[in-house]
Amino acid sequence: MSDRKWIHEDYDSAQYLCNFGKPVIELLEPKAGEKILDIGCGNGILTQELSDLGCDMVGIDSSEKNIEAAKTLGLDARVADAEHFHMDETFDAVISNAALHWMPDQYGVIRSVWRVLKPGGRFAAECGGEGCIRIIREGMKIALIKRGLDYKERNPWKYPELGAMAKILENQGFRVSYIARIDKPTPLPNGLAAWLDVFAKNHTKGLDDEDRERFFKEVEDYCRPMLYSEKAGWTADYVRLRFLAIKPLDAE
């Protein structure tokens, strides 16, 4: 398992990911007064949006720095492992944005969500889906092989297939109300190297500054024919998996 964790500075460098959360909020249809848990809340930006709508929010994240940042917004934010968390309280809904693909034990996440949801509760999430950043990952894999390093060992992501995620949810007892795999090419206004500097920390662990820059250049060279144009600049080949699952009213 990767030891890579999102930290506050990463969110500051990739705020466009917070925009990915807007469709998840629309899918959840939160109502004022509902108690909602945000899994992988990061620095609390999405949690704050729901709080501003009148929801009673709790956010959890594995990064202490992220939780500290969320608390500065006045949020109820707690350090917790989303794969194996337990709470005495229950929630009307659970939301998660751009986080589940950082959690290898996705069965554990779904079990934990089931435990804290009230019967009739909703679970809305969006994460990277099967095929996400395929071209970028191929470029990184080649650059790591060149250095005699194991890509699989350094890869921190698990991008679920639509059918596999639906099966995990249904096996737990959820009714899948909506699920979709969405191609979402995303502009990288600061360029691919800046994206790699944020997201490829696990891949470049142990490389000195000079070799890390060479790594970035090699990945850029591989991706350029497919992900770069003079007119549009760099674009990341994102794929999103978005779903809404309901815990039946008669569930125990």
PDB file of C-alpha atoms in Angstrom:
ATOM      1  CA  MET A   1       0.000   0.000   0.000  1.00  0.00           C
ATOM      2  CA  SER A   2       1.240   3.491  -0.813  1.00  0.00           C
ATOM      3  CA  ASP A   3       2.095   5.797   2.056  1.00  0.00           C
ATOM      4  CA  ARG A   4       1.205   8.825  -0.069  1.00  0.00           C
ATOM      5  CA  LYS A   5      -1.187  11.247   1.631  1.00  0.00           C
ATOM      6  CA  TRP A   6      -2.833  14.385   0.351  1.00  0.00           C
ATOM      7  CA  ILE A   7      -1.657  17.410   2.276  1.00  0.00           C
ATOM      8  CA  HIS A   8      -2.945  20.974   2.457  1.00  0.00           C
ATOM      9  CA  GLU A   9      -0.371  22.308  -0.007  1.00  0.00           C
ATOM     10  CA  ASP A  10      -1.497  19.774  -2.632  1.00  0.00           C
ATOM     11  CA  TYR A  11      -5.031  21.152  -2.533  1.00  0.00           C
ATOM     12  CA  ASP A  12      -3.734  24.695  -2.897  1.00  0.00           C
ATOM     13  CA  SER A  13      -2.002  23.575  -6.113  1.00  0.00           C
ATOM     14  CA  ALA A  14      -4.987  21.656  -7.530  1.00  0.00           C
ATOM     15  CA  GLN A  15      -8.080  23.622  -6.595  1.00  0.00           C
ATOM     16  CA  TYR A  16      -9.791  22.578  -9.863  1.00  0.00           C
ATOM     17  CA  LEU A  17     -10.432  19.203  -8.183  1.00  0.00           C
ATOM     18  CA  CYS A  18     -12.847  20.962  -5.849  1.00  0.00           C
ATOM     19  CA  ASN A  19     -14.894  21.932  -8.916  1.00  0.00           C
ATOM     20  CA  PHE A  20     -15.316  18.204  -9.605  1.00  0.00           C
ATOM     21  CA  GLY A  21     -17.398  18.121  -6.434  1.00  0.00           C
ATOM     22  CA  LYS A  22     -20.245  20.296  -7.731  1.00  0.00           C
ATOM     23  CA  PRO A  23     -21.944  17.476  -9.706  1.00  0.00           C
ATOM     24  CA  VAL A  24     -21.672  15.239  -6.634  1.00  0.00           C
ATOM     25  CA  ILE A  25     -23.481  17.825  -4.507  1.00  0.00           C
ATOM     26  CA  GLU A  26     -26.195  18.057  -7.179  1.00  0.00           C
ATOM     27  CA  LEU A  27     -26.487  14.264  -7.217  1.00  0.00           C
ATOM     28  CA  LEU A  28     -26.766  14.095  -3.430  1.00  0.00           C
ATOM     29  CA  GLU A  29     -29.459  16.826  -3.263  1.00  0.00           C
ATOM     30  CA  PRO A  30     -28.557  17.834   0.304  1.00  0.00           C
ATOM     31  CA  LYS A  31     -31.230  19.371   2.488  1.00  0.00           C
ATOM     32  CA  ALA A  32     -30.774  21.912   5.249  1.00  0.00           C
ATOM     33  CA  GLY A  33     -30.610  20.238   8.636  1.00  0.00           C
ATOM     34  CA  GLU A  34     -29.311  16.893   7.336  1.00  0.00           C
ATOM     35  CA  LYS A  35     -26.280  15.406   9.051  1.00  0.00           C
ATOM     36  CA  ILE A  36     -23.724  14.583   6.346  1.00  0.00           C
ATOM     37  CA  LEU A  37     -20.279  12.966   6.471  1.00  0.00           C
ATOM     38  CA  ASP A  38     -17.611  14.058   3.981  1.00  0.00           C
ATOM     39  CA  ILE A  39     -15.079  11.251   3.381  1.00  0.00           C
ATOM     40  CA  GLY A  40     -11.651  12.471   2.304  1.00  0.00           C
ATOM     41  CA  CYS A  41     -12.619  16.050   3.078  1.00  0.00           C
ATOM     42  CA  GLY A  42      -9.161  17.468   2.370  1.00  0.00           C
ATOM     43  CA  ASN A  43      -8.920  21.123   3.350  1.00  0.00           C
ATOM     44  CA  GLY A  44     -12.691  21.324   3.829  1.00  0.00           C
ATOM     45  CA  ILE A  45     -13.700  23.411   0.798  1.00  0.00           C
ATOM     46  CA  LEU A  46     -16.481  21.030  -0.294  1.00  0.00           C
ATOM     47  CA  THR A  47     -17.500  20.419   3.331  1.00  0.00           C
ATOM     48  CA  GLN A  48     -17.853  24.171   3.787  1.00  0.00           C
ATOM     49  CA  GLU A  49     -20.096  24.456   0.715  1.00  0.00           C
ATOM     50  CA  LEU A  50     -22.508  21.950   2.226  1.00  0.00           C
ATOM     51  CA  SER A  51     -22.311  23.622   5.623  1.00  0.00           C
ATOM     52  CA  ASP A  52     -23.257  26.907   3.952  1.00  0.00           C
ATOM     53  CA  LEU A  53     -26.367  25.143   2.607  1.00  0.00           C
ATOM     54  CA  GLY A  54     -27.447  24.491   6.206  1.00  0.00           C
ATOM     55  CA  CYS A  55     -26.196  20.907   6.536  1.00  0.00           C
ATOM     56  CA  ASP A  56     -24.695  19.606   9.779  1.00  0.00           C
ATOM     57  CA  MET A  57     -21.294  18.524   8.466  1.00  0.00           C
ATOM     58  CA  VAL A  58     -18.534  16.244   9.705  1.00  0.00           C
ATOM     59  CA  GLY A  59     -15.393  15.747   7.617  1.00  0.00           C
ATOM     60  CA  ILE A  60     -12.762  13.033   7.902  1.00  0.00           C
ATOM     61  CA  ASP A  61      -9.342  12.764   6.287  1.00  0.00           C
ATOM     62  CA  SER A  62      -6.190  10.764   6.945  1.00  0.00           C
ATOM     63  CA  SER A  63      -3.957  13.861   6.804  1.00  0.00           C
ATOM     64  CA  GLU A  64      -3.544  15.836  10.012  1.00  0.00           C
ATOM     65  CA  LYS A  65      -2.505  18.913   8.001  1.00  0.00           C
ATOM     66  CA  ASN A  66      -5.695  18.745   5.959  1.00  0.00           C
ATOM     67  CA  ILE A  67      -7.783  18.435   9.111  1.00  0.00           C
ATOM     68  CA  GLU A  68      -5.992  21.404  10.659  1.00  0.00           C
ATOM     69  CA  ALA A  69      -6.802  23.436   7.539  1.00  0.00           C
ATOM     70  CA  ALA A  70     -10.451  22.341   7.615  1.00  0.00           C
ATOM     71  CA  LYS A  71     -10.738  23.284  11.282  1.00  0.00           C
ATOM     72  CA  THR A  72      -9.602  26.829  10.475  1.00  0.00           C
ATOM     73  CA  LEU A  73     -12.895  27.108   8.537  1.00  0.00           C
ATOM     74  CA  GLY A  74     -14.769  26.275  11.729  1.00  0.00           C
ATOM     75  CA  LEU A  75     -15.654  22.769  10.558  1.00  0.00           C
ATOM     76  CA  ASP A  76     -16.056  19.598  12.598  1.00  0.00           C
ATOM     77  CA  ALA A  77     -13.106  17.790  10.992  1.00  0.00           C
ATOM     78  CA  ARG A  78     -11.458  14.641  12.311  1.00  0.00           C
ATOM     79  CA  VAL A  79      -8.417  12.524  11.462  1.00  0.00           C
ATOM     80  CA  ALA A  80      -9.657   9.074  10.423  1.00  0.00           C
ATOM     81  CA  ASP A  81      -8.861   6.225   8.056  1.00  0.00           C
ATOM     82  CA  ALA A  82     -11.826   6.042   5.675  1.00  0.00           C
ATOM     83  CA  GLU A  83     -11.146   2.372   4.961  1.00  0.00           C
ATOM     84  CA  HIS A  84     -11.723   1.287   8.567  1.00  0.00           C
ATOM     85  CA  PHE A  85     -13.462   4.047  10.493  1.00  0.00           C
ATOM     86  CA  HIS A  86     -16.090   3.591  13.223  1.00  0.00           C
ATOM     87  CA  MET A  87     -18.405   6.223  14.685  1.00  0.00           C
ATOM     88  CA  ASP A  88     -21.088   6.138  17.345  1.00  0.00           C
ATOM     89  CA  GLU A  89     -23.168   8.703  15.440  1.00  0.00           C
ATOM     90  CA  THR A  90     -25.167   8.059  12.263  1.00  0.00           C
ATOM     91  CA  PHE A  91     -25.707  10.210   9.189  1.00  0.00           C
ATOM     92  CA  ASP A  92     -28.480  11.066   6.751  1.00  0.00           C
ATOM     93  CA  ALA A  93     -25.963  11.072   3.888  1.00  0.00           C
ATOM     94  CA  VAL A  94     -22.307  10.533   3.010  1.00  0.00           C
ATOM     95  CA  ILE A  95     -20.416  12.361   0.268  1.00  0.00           C
ATOM     96  CA  SER A  96     -16.929  11.880  -1.175  1.00  0.00           C
ATOM     97  CA  ASN A  97     -15.109  13.735  -3.943  1.00  0.00           C
ATOM     98  CA  ALA A  98     -11.787  12.857  -5.633  1.00  0.00           C
ATOM     99  CA  ALA A  99     -10.790  10.603  -2.740  1.00  0.00           C
ATOM    100  CA  LEU A 100     -11.871   6.961  -3.153  1.00  0.00           C
ATOM    101  CA  HIS A 101      -9.171   6.177  -5.738  1.00  0.00           C
ATOM    102  CA  TRP A 102      -6.557   6.946  -3.046  1.00  0.00           C
ATOM    103  CA  MET A 103      -8.050   4.169  -0.881  1.00  0.00           C
ATOM    104  CA  PRO A 104      -6.966   0.657  -1.953  1.00  0.00           C
ATOM    105  CA  ASP A 105      -9.442  -1.129   0.324  1.00  0.00           C
ATOM    106  CA  GLN A 106     -12.594   0.138  -1.355  1.00  0.00           C
ATOM    107  CA  TYR A 107     -14.576  -2.749   0.145  1.00  0.00           C
ATOM    108  CA  GLY A 108     -13.578  -1.412   3.565  1.00  0.00           C
ATOM    109  CA  VAL A 109     -14.721   2.096   2.661  1.00  0.00           C
ATOM    110  CA  ILE A 110     -18.141   0.869   1.531  1.00  0.00           C
ATOM    111  CA  ARG A 111     -18.562  -1.242   4.692  1.00  0.00           C
ATOM    112  CA  SER A 112     -17.672   1.760   6.842  1.00  0.00           C
ATOM    113  CA  VAL A 113     -20.123   4.000   4.983  1.00  0.00           C
ATOM    114  CA  TRP A 114     -22.884   1.397   5.394  1.00  0.00           C
ATOM    115  CA  ARG A 115     -22.336   1.286   9.153  1.00  0.00           C
ATOM    116  CA  VAL A 116     -22.704   5.049   9.671  1.00  0.00           C
ATOM    117  CA  LEU A 117     -25.634   5.619   7.304  1.00  0.00           C
ATOM    118  CA  LYS A 118     -29.182   5.651   8.608  1.00  0.00           C
ATOM    119  CA  PRO A 119     -31.696   3.421   6.778  1.00  0.00           C
ATOM    120  CA  GLY A 120     -32.788   5.385   3.712  1.00  0.00           C
ATOM    121  CA  GLY A 121     -29.483   7.295   3.728  1.00  0.00           C
ATOM    122  CA  ARG A 122     -27.661   8.308   0.543  1.00  0.00           C
ATOM    123  CA  PHE A 123     -24.040   7.881  -0.493  1.00  0.00           C
ATOM    124  CA  ALA A 124     -22.909  10.126  -3.364  1.00  0.00           C
ATOM    125  CA  ALA A 125     -19.335  10.016  -4.621  1.00  0.00           C
ATOM    126  CA  GLU A 126     -17.069  10.835  -7.515  1.00  0.00           C
ATOM    127  CA  CYS A 127     -13.562   9.464  -7.937  1.00  0.00           C
ATOM    128  CA  GLY A 128     -11.146   8.551 -10.671  1.00  0.00           C
ATOM    129  CA  GLY A 129     -12.533   5.699 -12.749  1.00  0.00           C
ATOM    130  CA  GLU A 130     -10.984   2.896 -14.805  1.00  0.00           C
ATOM    131  CA  GLY A 131      -8.734   4.408 -17.470  1.00  0.00           C
ATOM    132  CA  CYS A 132      -8.106   7.647 -15.578  1.00  0.00           C
ATOM    133  CA  ILE A 133      -4.877   9.400 -16.639  1.00  0.00           C
ATOM    134  CA  ARG A 134      -3.953   6.269 -18.599  1.00  0.00           C
ATOM    135  CA  ILE A 135      -1.514   8.122 -20.872  1.00  0.00           C
ATOM    136  CA  ILE A 136       0.181   9.961 -17.997  1.00  0.00           C
ATOM    137  CA  ARG A 137       0.508   6.720 -16.038  1.00  0.00           C
ATOM    138  CA  GLU A 138       2.064   5.001 -19.069  1.00  0.00           C
ATOM    139  CA  GLY A 139       4.620   7.800 -19.291  1.00  0.00           C
ATOM    140  CA  MET A 140       5.478   7.476 -15.608  1.00  0.00           C
ATOM    141  CA  LYS A 141       5.726   3.697 -15.844  1.00  0.00           C
ATOM    142  CA  ILE A 142       8.236   3.919 -18.709  1.00  0.00           C
ATOM    143  CA  ALA A 143      10.299   6.549 -16.841  1.00  0.00           C
ATOM    144  CA  LEU A 144      10.383   4.354 -13.722  1.00  0.00           C
ATOM    145  CA  ILE A 145      11.318   1.193 -15.640  1.00  0.00           C
ATOM    146  CA  LYS A 146      14.212   3.143 -17.152  1.00  0.00           C
ATOM    147  CA  ARG A 147      15.439   3.710 -13.581  1.00  0.00           C
ATOM    148  CA  GLY A 148      14.927   0.101 -12.524  1.00  0.00           C
ATOM    149  CA  LEU A 149      11.999   1.076 -10.277  1.00  0.00           C
ATOM    150  CA  ASP A 150       8.725  -0.807  -9.854  1.00  0.00           C
ATOM    151  CA  TYR A 151       5.727   1.277 -11.011  1.00  0.00           C
ATOM    152  CA  LYS A 152       3.187  -1.015  -9.353  1.00  0.00           C
ATOM    153  CA  GLU A 153       4.908  -0.693  -5.985  1.00  0.00           C
ATOM    154  CA  ARG A 154       4.885   3.116  -6.228  1.00  0.00           C
ATOM    155  CA  ASN A 155       1.405   3.562  -7.685  1.00  0.00           C
ATOM    156  CA  PRO A 156      -0.888   5.118  -5.015  1.00  0.00           C
ATOM    157  CA  TRP A 157      -4.149   4.891  -7.004  1.00  0.00           C
ATOM    158  CA  LYS A 158      -6.849   2.311  -7.521  1.00  0.00           C
ATOM    159  CA  TYR A 159      -9.269   3.390 -10.240  1.00  0.00           C
ATOM    160  CA  PRO A 160     -12.378   1.194 -10.001  1.00  0.00           C
ATOM    161  CA  GLU A 161     -14.294  -0.114 -12.983  1.00  0.00           C
ATOM    162  CA  LEU A 162     -17.970   0.829 -13.137  1.00  0.00           C
ATOM    163  CA  GLY A 163     -19.169  -2.764 -12.888  1.00  0.00           C
ATOM    164  CA  ALA A 164     -16.805  -3.605 -10.043  1.00  0.00           C
ATOM    165  CA  MET A 165     -17.898  -0.594  -7.971  1.00  0.00           C
ATOM    166  CA  ALA A 166     -21.581  -1.348  -8.607  1.00  0.00           C
ATOM    167  CA  LYS A 167     -20.993  -4.915  -7.424  1.00  0.00           C
ATOM    168  CA  ILE A 168     -19.197  -3.798  -4.252  1.00  0.00           C
ATOM    169  CA  LEU A 169     -22.082  -1.468  -3.399  1.00  0.00           C
ATOM    170  CA  GLU A 170     -24.795  -4.026  -4.176  1.00  0.00           C
ATOM    171  CA  ASN A 171     -23.035  -6.829  -2.301  1.00  0.00           C
ATOM    172  CA  GLN A 172     -22.986  -4.608   0.776  1.00  0.00           C
ATOM    173  CA  GLY A 173     -26.751  -4.082   0.434  1.00  0.00           C
ATOM    174  CA  PHE A 174     -26.914  -0.693  -1.281  1.00  0.00           C
ATOM    175  CA  ARG A 175     -29.354   0.036  -4.100  1.00  0.00           C
ATOM    176  CA  VAL A 176     -27.412   1.790  -6.871  1.00  0.00           C
ATOM    177  CA  SER A 177     -29.633   4.647  -8.015  1.00  0.00           C
ATOM    178  CA  TYR A 178     -27.123   6.096 -10.484  1.00  0.00           C
ATOM    179  CA  ILE A 179     -23.641   5.210 -11.703  1.00  0.00           C
ATOM    180  CA  ALA A 180     -21.670   6.496 -14.686  1.00  0.00           C
ATOM    181  CA  ARG A 181     -18.161   6.510 -16.127  1.00  0.00           C
ATOM    182  CA  ILE A 182     -17.414   9.967 -17.508  1.00  0.00           C
ATOM    183  CA  ASP A 183     -14.532  10.986 -19.766  1.00  0.00           C
ATOM    184  CA  LYS A 184     -13.410  14.353 -18.424  1.00  0.00           C
ATOM    185  CA  PRO A 185     -10.382  15.817 -20.242  1.00  0.00           C
ATOM    186  CA  THR A 186      -9.153  18.514 -17.871  1.00  0.00           C
ATOM    187  CA  PRO A 187      -6.955  21.507 -18.784  1.00  0.00           C
ATOM    188  CA  LEU A 188      -3.746  21.839 -16.789  1.00  0.00           C
ATOM    189  CA  PRO A 189      -3.178  25.612 -16.735  1.00  0.00           C
ATOM    190  CA  ASN A 190       0.188  25.248 -14.977  1.00  0.00           C
ATOM    191  CA  GLY A 191       1.380  22.466 -17.290  1.00  0.00           C
ATOM    192  CA  LEU A 192       2.035  18.759 -16.919  1.00  0.00           C
ATOM    193  CA  ALA A 193       5.294  19.140 -14.980  1.00  0.00           C
ATOM    194  CA  ALA A 194       3.475  21.163 -12.298  1.00  0.00           C
ATOM    195  CA  TRP A 195       0.773  18.455 -12.161  1.00  0.00           C
ATOM    196  CA  LEU A 196       3.445  15.783 -11.730  1.00  0.00           C
ATOM    197  CA  ASP A 197       5.113  17.820  -8.985  1.00  0.00           C
ATOM    198  CA  VAL A 198       1.858  17.562  -7.008  1.00  0.00           C
ATOM    199  CA  PHE A 199       0.598  14.100  -7.912  1.00  0.00           C
ATOM    200  CA  ALA A 200       3.735  12.057  -8.637  1.00  0.00           C
ATOM    201  CA  LYS A 201       5.423  12.446  -5.266  1.00  0.00           C
ATOM    202  CA  ASN A 202       5.063   8.723  -4.612  1.00  0.00           C
ATOM    203  CA  HIS A 203       6.549   7.876  -8.009  1.00  0.00           C
ATOM    204  CA  THR A 204       9.557  10.199  -7.632  1.00  0.00           C
ATOM    205  CA  LYS A 205      10.289   9.340  -3.991  1.00  0.00           C
ATOM    206  CA  GLY A 206      14.038   9.006  -3.486  1.00  0.00           C
ATOM    207  CA  LEU A 207      15.015  10.796  -6.700  1.00  0.00           C
ATOM    208  CA  ASP A 208      17.303  13.790  -6.324  1.00  0.00           C
ATOM    209  CA  ASP A 209      16.130  17.159  -7.658  1.00  0.00           C
ATOM    210  CA  GLU A 210      17.999  16.801 -10.947  1.00  0.00           C
ATOM    211  CA  ASP A 211      16.679  13.318 -11.678  1.00  0.00           C
ATOM    212  CA  ARG A 212      13.160  14.335 -10.687  1.00  0.00           C
ATOM    213  CA  GLU A 213      13.280  17.110 -13.289  1.00  0.00           C
ATOM    214  CA  ARG A 214      14.506  14.594 -15.870  1.00  0.00           C
ATOM    215  CA  PHE A 215      11.635  12.282 -14.863  1.00  0.00           C
ATOM    216  CA  PHE A 216       9.125  15.075 -15.470  1.00  0.00           C
ATOM    217  CA  LYS A 217      10.703  15.837 -18.865  1.00  0.00           C
ATOM    218  CA  GLU A 218      10.579  12.181 -19.940  1.00  0.00           C
ATOM    219  CA  VAL A 219       6.898  11.919 -18.992  1.00  0.00           C
ATOM    220  CA  GLU A 220       6.164  15.145 -20.864  1.00  0.00           C
ATOM    221  CA  ASP A 221       7.957  13.857 -23.963  1.00  0.00           C
ATOM    222  CA  TYR A 222       5.875  10.674 -23.912  1.00  0.00           C
ATOM    223  CA  CYS A 223       2.552  12.451 -23.347  1.00  0.00           C
ATOM    224  CA  ARG A 224       3.080  15.468 -25.625  1.00  0.00           C
ATOM    225  CA  PRO A 225       1.742  13.935 -28.890  1.00  0.00           C
ATOM    226  CA  MET A 226      -1.527  12.954 -27.185  1.00  0.00           C
ATOM    227  CA  LEU A 227      -2.087  15.520 -24.430  1.00  0.00           C
ATOM    228  CA  TYR A 228      -0.583  18.782 -25.681  1.00  0.00           C
ATOM    229  CA  SER A 229      -1.500  21.300 -28.364  1.00  0.00           C
ATOM    230  CA  GLU A 230      -0.240  24.802 -29.068  1.00  0.00           C
ATOM    231  CA  LYS A 231      -3.789  26.128 -28.841  1.00  0.00           C
ATOM    232  CA  ALA A 232      -5.040  24.328 -25.712  1.00  0.00           C
ATOM    233  CA  GLY A 233      -1.792  23.614 -23.860  1.00  0.00           C
ATOM    234  CA  TRP A 234      -1.698  20.531 -21.613  1.00  0.00           C
ATOM    235  CA  THR A 235      -4.796  18.447 -20.898  1.00  0.00           C
ATOM    236  CA  ALA A 236      -4.997  15.547 -18.416  1.00  0.00           C
ATOM    237  CA  ASP A 237      -6.903  12.475 -19.614  1.00  0.00           C
ATOM    238  CA  TYR A 238      -9.156  12.216 -16.568  1.00  0.00           C
ATOM    239  CA  VAL A 239     -11.959   9.679 -16.293  1.00  0.00           C
ATOM    240  CA  ARG A 240     -14.444  10.025 -13.439  1.00  0.00           C
ATOM    241  CA  LEU A 241     -16.692   7.439 -11.798  1.00  0.00           C
ATOM    242  CA  ARG A 242     -19.786   9.015 -10.235  1.00  0.00           C
ATOM    243  CA  PHE A 243     -22.518   7.225  -8.301  1.00  0.00           C
ATOM    244  CA  LEU A 244     -25.440   7.550  -5.930  1.00  0.00           C
ATOM    245  CA  ALA A 245     -26.256   4.581  -3.691  1.00  0.00           C
ATOM    246  CA  ILE A 246     -29.162   4.259  -1.255  1.00  0.00           C
ATOM    247  CA  LYS A 247     -29.290   2.242   1.958  1.00  0.00           C
ATOM    248  CA  PRO A 248     -32.745   0.585   1.989  1.00  0.00           C
ATOM    249  CA  LEU A 249     -35.235   1.673   4.643  1.00  0.00           C
ATOM    250  CA  ASP A 250     -35.525  -1.878   5.933  1.00  0.00           C
ATOM    251  CA  ALA A 251     -31.738  -2.345   6.291  1.00  0.00           C
ATOM    252  CA  GLU A 252     -30.416  -3.190   9.728  1.00  0.00           C
TER     253      GLU A 252
END
